Amino acid sequence: MRVPISNISPPMTNADPARQQWRALLQATAQRVEDLDAETIKVLKRRWQQQYAAAQRPAFLWHGFSFRLHPHLVGAHAVAAYERQPVKSFLVFFEQTDWGFRCHARQLPPWAQLRELAAHGPARGRDVYLAQPQLSWVFCQTHEPDFGPYFAQARAVPSVSSGGR
């Protein structure tokens, strides 16, 4: 059963610096940026683990790629695939936080800006995940300079035929 990503909370006042920096970056390219609440982030991360980490619980979500639990692209190939994705909306969430965003936009944030903020921004926003709302694809920029970025698409779920033999 899929749990919809629909719980959106109003913007927080006195948000932490990481949240403010990421919101500013996203607002530069999105028509609308909405906050996702902690429960929605928990469900999203659980769905992500099921889809991209073979339901295992690695130390970091992106270890699903570095441990080869799911087929993926890495480096320049991952960036190229990310930049080709058509979007109307996308989700942004982080390894070390219980907050994230739903963005409505015609384009994704530029990878160079994601990389810069992941590398030099506040520690709580360094492992960033961008995904299509149904998690049909995901892009991950890690805090580790030697790992990632990663791009992966969800595996196709085999359909069940209604015909008999």
PDB file of C-alpha atoms in Angstrom:
ATOM      1  CA  MET A   1       0.000   0.000   0.000  1.00  0.00           C
ATOM      2  CA  ARG A   2       1.332   3.413  -0.945  1.00  0.00           C
ATOM      3  CA  VAL A   3       1.011   6.245   1.522  1.00  0.00           C
ATOM      4  CA  PRO A   4       0.505   9.567  -0.260  1.00  0.00           C
ATOM      5  CA  ILE A   5       2.972  12.342   0.361  1.00  0.00           C
ATOM      6  CA  SER A   6       0.359  14.928   1.187  1.00  0.00           C
ATOM      7  CA  ASN A   7       0.906  16.174   4.720  1.00  0.00           C
ATOM      8  CA  ILE A   8       2.146  19.687   4.281  1.00  0.00           C
ATOM      9  CA  SER A   9       2.760  21.977   7.199  1.00  0.00           C
ATOM     10  CA  PRO A  10       2.948  25.761   7.110  1.00  0.00           C
ATOM     11  CA  PRO A  11       6.402  27.349   6.907  1.00  0.00           C
ATOM     12  CA  MET A  12       8.198  27.393  10.250  1.00  0.00           C
ATOM     13  CA  THR A  13       9.318  30.565  11.873  1.00  0.00           C
ATOM     14  CA  ASN A  14      12.769  30.492  13.457  1.00  0.00           C
ATOM     15  CA  ALA A  15      13.754  27.615  11.159  1.00  0.00           C
ATOM     16  CA  ASP A  16      17.273  26.297  11.485  1.00  0.00           C
ATOM     17  CA  PRO A  17      19.956  27.650   9.120  1.00  0.00           C
ATOM     18  CA  ALA A  18      20.068  24.508   6.958  1.00  0.00           C
ATOM     19  CA  ARG A  19      16.343  24.656   6.357  1.00  0.00           C
ATOM     20  CA  GLN A  20      16.507  28.349   5.509  1.00  0.00           C
ATOM     21  CA  GLN A  21      19.409  27.859   3.075  1.00  0.00           C
ATOM     22  CA  TRP A  22      17.742  24.972   1.266  1.00  0.00           C
ATOM     23  CA  ARG A  23      14.418  26.823   1.106  1.00  0.00           C
ATOM     24  CA  ALA A  24      16.173  29.850  -0.450  1.00  0.00           C
ATOM     25  CA  LEU A  25      17.860  27.661  -3.089  1.00  0.00           C
ATOM     26  CA  LEU A  26      14.589  25.932  -3.959  1.00  0.00           C
ATOM     27  CA  GLN A  27      12.609  29.168  -4.096  1.00  0.00           C
ATOM     28  CA  ALA A  28      15.051  30.447  -6.725  1.00  0.00           C
ATOM     29  CA  THR A  29      13.796  27.847  -9.234  1.00  0.00           C
ATOM     30  CA  ALA A  30      10.347  26.773  -7.990  1.00  0.00           C
ATOM     31  CA  GLN A  31       7.017  28.546  -8.294  1.00  0.00           C
ATOM     32  CA  ARG A  32       5.989  27.183  -4.885  1.00  0.00           C
ATOM     33  CA  VAL A  33       7.855  25.500  -2.033  1.00  0.00           C
ATOM     34  CA  GLU A  34       5.877  23.762   0.718  1.00  0.00           C
ATOM     35  CA  ASP A  35       7.189  22.248   3.953  1.00  0.00           C
ATOM     36  CA  LEU A  36       6.696  18.536   4.579  1.00  0.00           C
ATOM     37  CA  ASP A  37       6.019  17.479   8.162  1.00  0.00           C
ATOM     38  CA  ALA A  38       8.060  14.994  10.198  1.00  0.00           C
ATOM     39  CA  GLU A  39       5.595  12.110   9.811  1.00  0.00           C
ATOM     40  CA  THR A  40       5.560  12.528   6.020  1.00  0.00           C
ATOM     41  CA  ILE A  41       9.370  12.486   5.969  1.00  0.00           C
ATOM     42  CA  LYS A  42       9.407   9.291   8.053  1.00  0.00           C
ATOM     43  CA  VAL A  43       7.002   7.590   5.619  1.00  0.00           C
ATOM     44  CA  LEU A  44       8.963   8.884   2.628  1.00  0.00           C
ATOM     45  CA  LYS A  45      12.255   7.502   3.968  1.00  0.00           C
ATOM     46  CA  ARG A  46      10.622   4.133   4.699  1.00  0.00           C
ATOM     47  CA  ARG A  47       9.240   4.003   1.133  1.00  0.00           C
ATOM     48  CA  TRP A  48      12.665   4.993  -0.187  1.00  0.00           C
ATOM     49  CA  GLN A  49      14.336   2.136   1.718  1.00  0.00           C
ATOM     50  CA  GLN A  50      11.815  -0.352   0.363  1.00  0.00           C
ATOM     51  CA  GLN A  51      12.272   0.830  -3.212  1.00  0.00           C
ATOM     52  CA  TYR A  52      15.982   1.669  -3.395  1.00  0.00           C
ATOM     53  CA  ALA A  53      17.706  -0.263  -0.588  1.00  0.00           C
ATOM     54  CA  ALA A  54      15.977  -3.656  -0.888  1.00  0.00           C
ATOM     55  CA  ALA A  55      14.158  -2.867   2.395  1.00  0.00           C
ATOM     56  CA  GLN A  56      17.500  -3.007   4.232  1.00  0.00           C
ATOM     57  CA  ARG A  57      18.430  -0.289   6.691  1.00  0.00           C
ATOM     58  CA  PRO A  58      21.894   0.935   5.734  1.00  0.00           C
ATOM     59  CA  ALA A  59      23.529   3.626   7.879  1.00  0.00           C
ATOM     60  CA  PHE A  60      22.759   6.204   5.193  1.00  0.00           C
ATOM     61  CA  LEU A  61      20.003   5.889   2.588  1.00  0.00           C
ATOM     62  CA  TRP A  62      22.505   6.436  -0.215  1.00  0.00           C
ATOM     63  CA  HIS A  63      24.370   3.305   0.889  1.00  0.00           C
ATOM     64  CA  GLY A  64      21.623   1.526  -1.048  1.00  0.00           C
ATOM     65  CA  PHE A  65      23.628   2.638  -4.069  1.00  0.00           C
ATOM     66  CA  SER A  66      27.184   2.389  -2.736  1.00  0.00           C
ATOM     67  CA  PHE A  67      26.386  -1.147  -1.463  1.00  0.00           C
ATOM     68  CA  ARG A  68      24.874  -1.944  -4.898  1.00  0.00           C
ATOM     69  CA  LEU A  69      21.424  -2.823  -3.541  1.00  0.00           C
ATOM     70  CA  HIS A  70      19.731  -1.082  -6.480  1.00  0.00           C
ATOM     71  CA  PRO A  71      20.853  -0.330 -10.063  1.00  0.00           C
ATOM     72  CA  HIS A  72      21.942   3.284 -10.433  1.00  0.00           C
ATOM     73  CA  LEU A  73      24.016   5.801 -12.327  1.00  0.00           C
ATOM     74  CA  VAL A  74      26.862   7.625 -10.638  1.00  0.00           C
ATOM     75  CA  GLY A  75      28.862  10.793 -11.274  1.00  0.00           C
ATOM     76  CA  ALA A  76      28.429  12.623 -14.582  1.00  0.00           C
ATOM     77  CA  HIS A  77      25.955  10.008 -15.848  1.00  0.00           C
ATOM     78  CA  ALA A  78      23.774  10.557 -12.751  1.00  0.00           C
ATOM     79  CA  VAL A  79      23.876  14.337 -13.214  1.00  0.00           C
ATOM     80  CA  ALA A  80      22.928  14.036 -16.889  1.00  0.00           C
ATOM     81  CA  ALA A  81      19.967  11.776 -16.059  1.00  0.00           C
ATOM     82  CA  TYR A  82      18.851  14.166 -13.291  1.00  0.00           C
ATOM     83  CA  GLU A  83      19.014  17.162 -15.599  1.00  0.00           C
ATOM     84  CA  ARG A  84      16.858  15.370 -18.221  1.00  0.00           C
ATOM     85  CA  GLN A  85      13.939  14.716 -15.873  1.00  0.00           C
ATOM     86  CA  PRO A  86      10.710  16.503 -16.773  1.00  0.00           C
ATOM     87  CA  VAL A  87       9.050  17.930 -13.674  1.00  0.00           C
ATOM     88  CA  LYS A  88       5.884  19.519 -12.439  1.00  0.00           C
ATOM     89  CA  SER A  89       6.633  18.810  -8.818  1.00  0.00           C
ATOM     90  CA  PHE A  90       9.378  17.097  -6.861  1.00  0.00           C
ATOM     91  CA  LEU A  91      10.284  16.285  -3.287  1.00  0.00           C
ATOM     92  CA  VAL A  92      13.442  17.284  -1.443  1.00  0.00           C
ATOM     93  CA  PHE A  93      14.467  15.589   1.793  1.00  0.00           C
ATOM     94  CA  PHE A  94      17.622  15.040   3.795  1.00  0.00           C
ATOM     95  CA  GLU A  95      19.354  12.205   5.588  1.00  0.00           C
ATOM     96  CA  GLN A  96      19.825  13.949   8.925  1.00  0.00           C
ATOM     97  CA  THR A  97      16.554  15.883   9.232  1.00  0.00           C
ATOM     98  CA  ASP A  98      12.873  15.312   9.811  1.00  0.00           C
ATOM     99  CA  TRP A  99      11.893  18.099   7.431  1.00  0.00           C
ATOM    100  CA  GLY A 100      11.776  18.454   3.683  1.00  0.00           C
ATOM    101  CA  PHE A 101       9.941  20.203   0.877  1.00  0.00           C
ATOM    102  CA  ARG A 102       7.491  19.654  -1.946  1.00  0.00           C
ATOM    103  CA  CYS A 103       8.349  21.936  -4.836  1.00  0.00           C
ATOM    104  CA  HIS A 104       6.198  22.883  -7.802  1.00  0.00           C
ATOM    105  CA  ALA A 105       8.424  23.898 -10.696  1.00  0.00           C
ATOM    106  CA  ARG A 106       9.119  23.513 -14.388  1.00  0.00           C
ATOM    107  CA  GLN A 107      12.771  22.738 -13.737  1.00  0.00           C
ATOM    108  CA  LEU A 108      14.942  21.119 -11.112  1.00  0.00           C
ATOM    109  CA  PRO A 109      17.528  23.088  -9.128  1.00  0.00           C
ATOM    110  CA  PRO A 110      20.908  23.183 -10.900  1.00  0.00           C
ATOM    111  CA  TRP A 111      23.193  20.386  -9.795  1.00  0.00           C
ATOM    112  CA  ALA A 112      26.149  22.738  -9.229  1.00  0.00           C
ATOM    113  CA  GLN A 113      24.149  24.600  -6.573  1.00  0.00           C
ATOM    114  CA  LEU A 114      22.987  21.359  -4.936  1.00  0.00           C
ATOM    115  CA  ARG A 115      26.584  20.124  -4.822  1.00  0.00           C
ATOM    116  CA  GLU A 116      27.874  23.384  -3.359  1.00  0.00           C
ATOM    117  CA  LEU A 117      25.283  23.533  -0.594  1.00  0.00           C
ATOM    118  CA  ALA A 118      25.687  19.811   0.189  1.00  0.00           C
ATOM    119  CA  ALA A 119      29.464  20.240   0.436  1.00  0.00           C
ATOM    120  CA  HIS A 120      29.660  23.513   2.351  1.00  0.00           C
ATOM    121  CA  GLY A 121      26.275  24.117   3.909  1.00  0.00           C
ATOM    122  CA  PRO A 122      25.131  23.206   7.411  1.00  0.00           C
ATOM    123  CA  ALA A 123      25.792  19.579   8.377  1.00  0.00           C
ATOM    124  CA  ARG A 124      22.089  18.721   8.722  1.00  0.00           C
ATOM    125  CA  GLY A 125      21.519  19.361   5.022  1.00  0.00           C
ATOM    126  CA  ARG A 126      24.473  17.649   3.441  1.00  0.00           C
ATOM    127  CA  ASP A 127      22.913  14.404   2.166  1.00  0.00           C
ATOM    128  CA  VAL A 128      20.130  15.644  -0.087  1.00  0.00           C
ATOM    129  CA  TYR A 129      17.600  13.569  -2.008  1.00  0.00           C
ATOM    130  CA  LEU A 130      15.410  14.881  -4.807  1.00  0.00           C
ATOM    131  CA  ALA A 131      12.666  12.624  -6.053  1.00  0.00           C
ATOM    132  CA  GLN A 132       9.582  12.489  -8.174  1.00  0.00           C
ATOM    133  CA  PRO A 133       6.592  12.374  -5.747  1.00  0.00           C
ATOM    134  CA  GLN A 134       5.849   8.692  -6.461  1.00  0.00           C
ATOM    135  CA  LEU A 135       9.579   7.892  -6.117  1.00  0.00           C
ATOM    136  CA  SER A 136       9.800   6.690  -9.720  1.00  0.00           C
ATOM    137  CA  TRP A 137      13.236   8.326  -9.804  1.00  0.00           C
ATOM    138  CA  VAL A 138      15.613   9.700  -7.186  1.00  0.00           C
ATOM    139  CA  PHE A 139      18.751  11.827  -7.289  1.00  0.00           C
ATOM    140  CA  CYS A 140      21.112  11.908  -4.316  1.00  0.00           C
ATOM    141  CA  GLN A 141      23.988  14.266  -3.613  1.00  0.00           C
ATOM    142  CA  THR A 142      25.990  12.894  -0.673  1.00  0.00           C
ATOM    143  CA  HIS A 143      28.186  14.639   1.860  1.00  0.00           C
ATOM    144  CA  GLU A 144      31.089  12.393   0.791  1.00  0.00           C
ATOM    145  CA  PRO A 145      33.237  13.866  -2.009  1.00  0.00           C
ATOM    146  CA  ASP A 146      34.172  10.374  -3.266  1.00  0.00           C
ATOM    147  CA  PHE A 147      30.606   8.986  -3.377  1.00  0.00           C
ATOM    148  CA  GLY A 148      27.844  10.040  -5.733  1.00  0.00           C
ATOM    149  CA  PRO A 149      25.999  11.789  -6.939  1.00  0.00           C
ATOM    150  CA  TYR A 150      23.587   8.957  -7.647  1.00  0.00           C
ATOM    151  CA  PHE A 151      20.535   8.688  -9.869  1.00  0.00           C
ATOM    152  CA  ALA A 152      18.189   5.708  -9.965  1.00  0.00           C
ATOM    153  CA  GLN A 153      14.812   4.770 -11.311  1.00  0.00           C
ATOM    154  CA  ALA A 154      12.342   2.521  -9.566  1.00  0.00           C
ATOM    155  CA  ARG A 155      12.191  -1.051 -10.682  1.00  0.00           C
ATOM    156  CA  ALA A 156       9.122  -1.925 -12.671  1.00  0.00           C
ATOM    157  CA  VAL A 157       6.579  -3.879 -10.685  1.00  0.00           C
ATOM    158  CA  PRO A 158       5.521  -6.957 -12.675  1.00  0.00           C
ATOM    159  CA  SER A 159       1.881  -6.854 -13.612  1.00  0.00           C
ATOM    160  CA  VAL A 160      -0.408  -9.723 -12.735  1.00  0.00           C
ATOM    161  CA  SER A 161      -2.209 -11.190 -15.714  1.00  0.00           C
ATOM    162  CA  SER A 162      -5.896 -11.875 -15.254  1.00  0.00           C
ATOM    163  CA  GLY A 163      -5.899 -14.593 -17.910  1.00  0.00           C
ATOM    164  CA  GLY A 164      -5.646 -18.267 -17.048  1.00  0.00           C
ATOM    165  CA  ARG A 165      -3.735 -21.071 -18.755  1.00  0.00           C
TER     166      ARG A 165
END
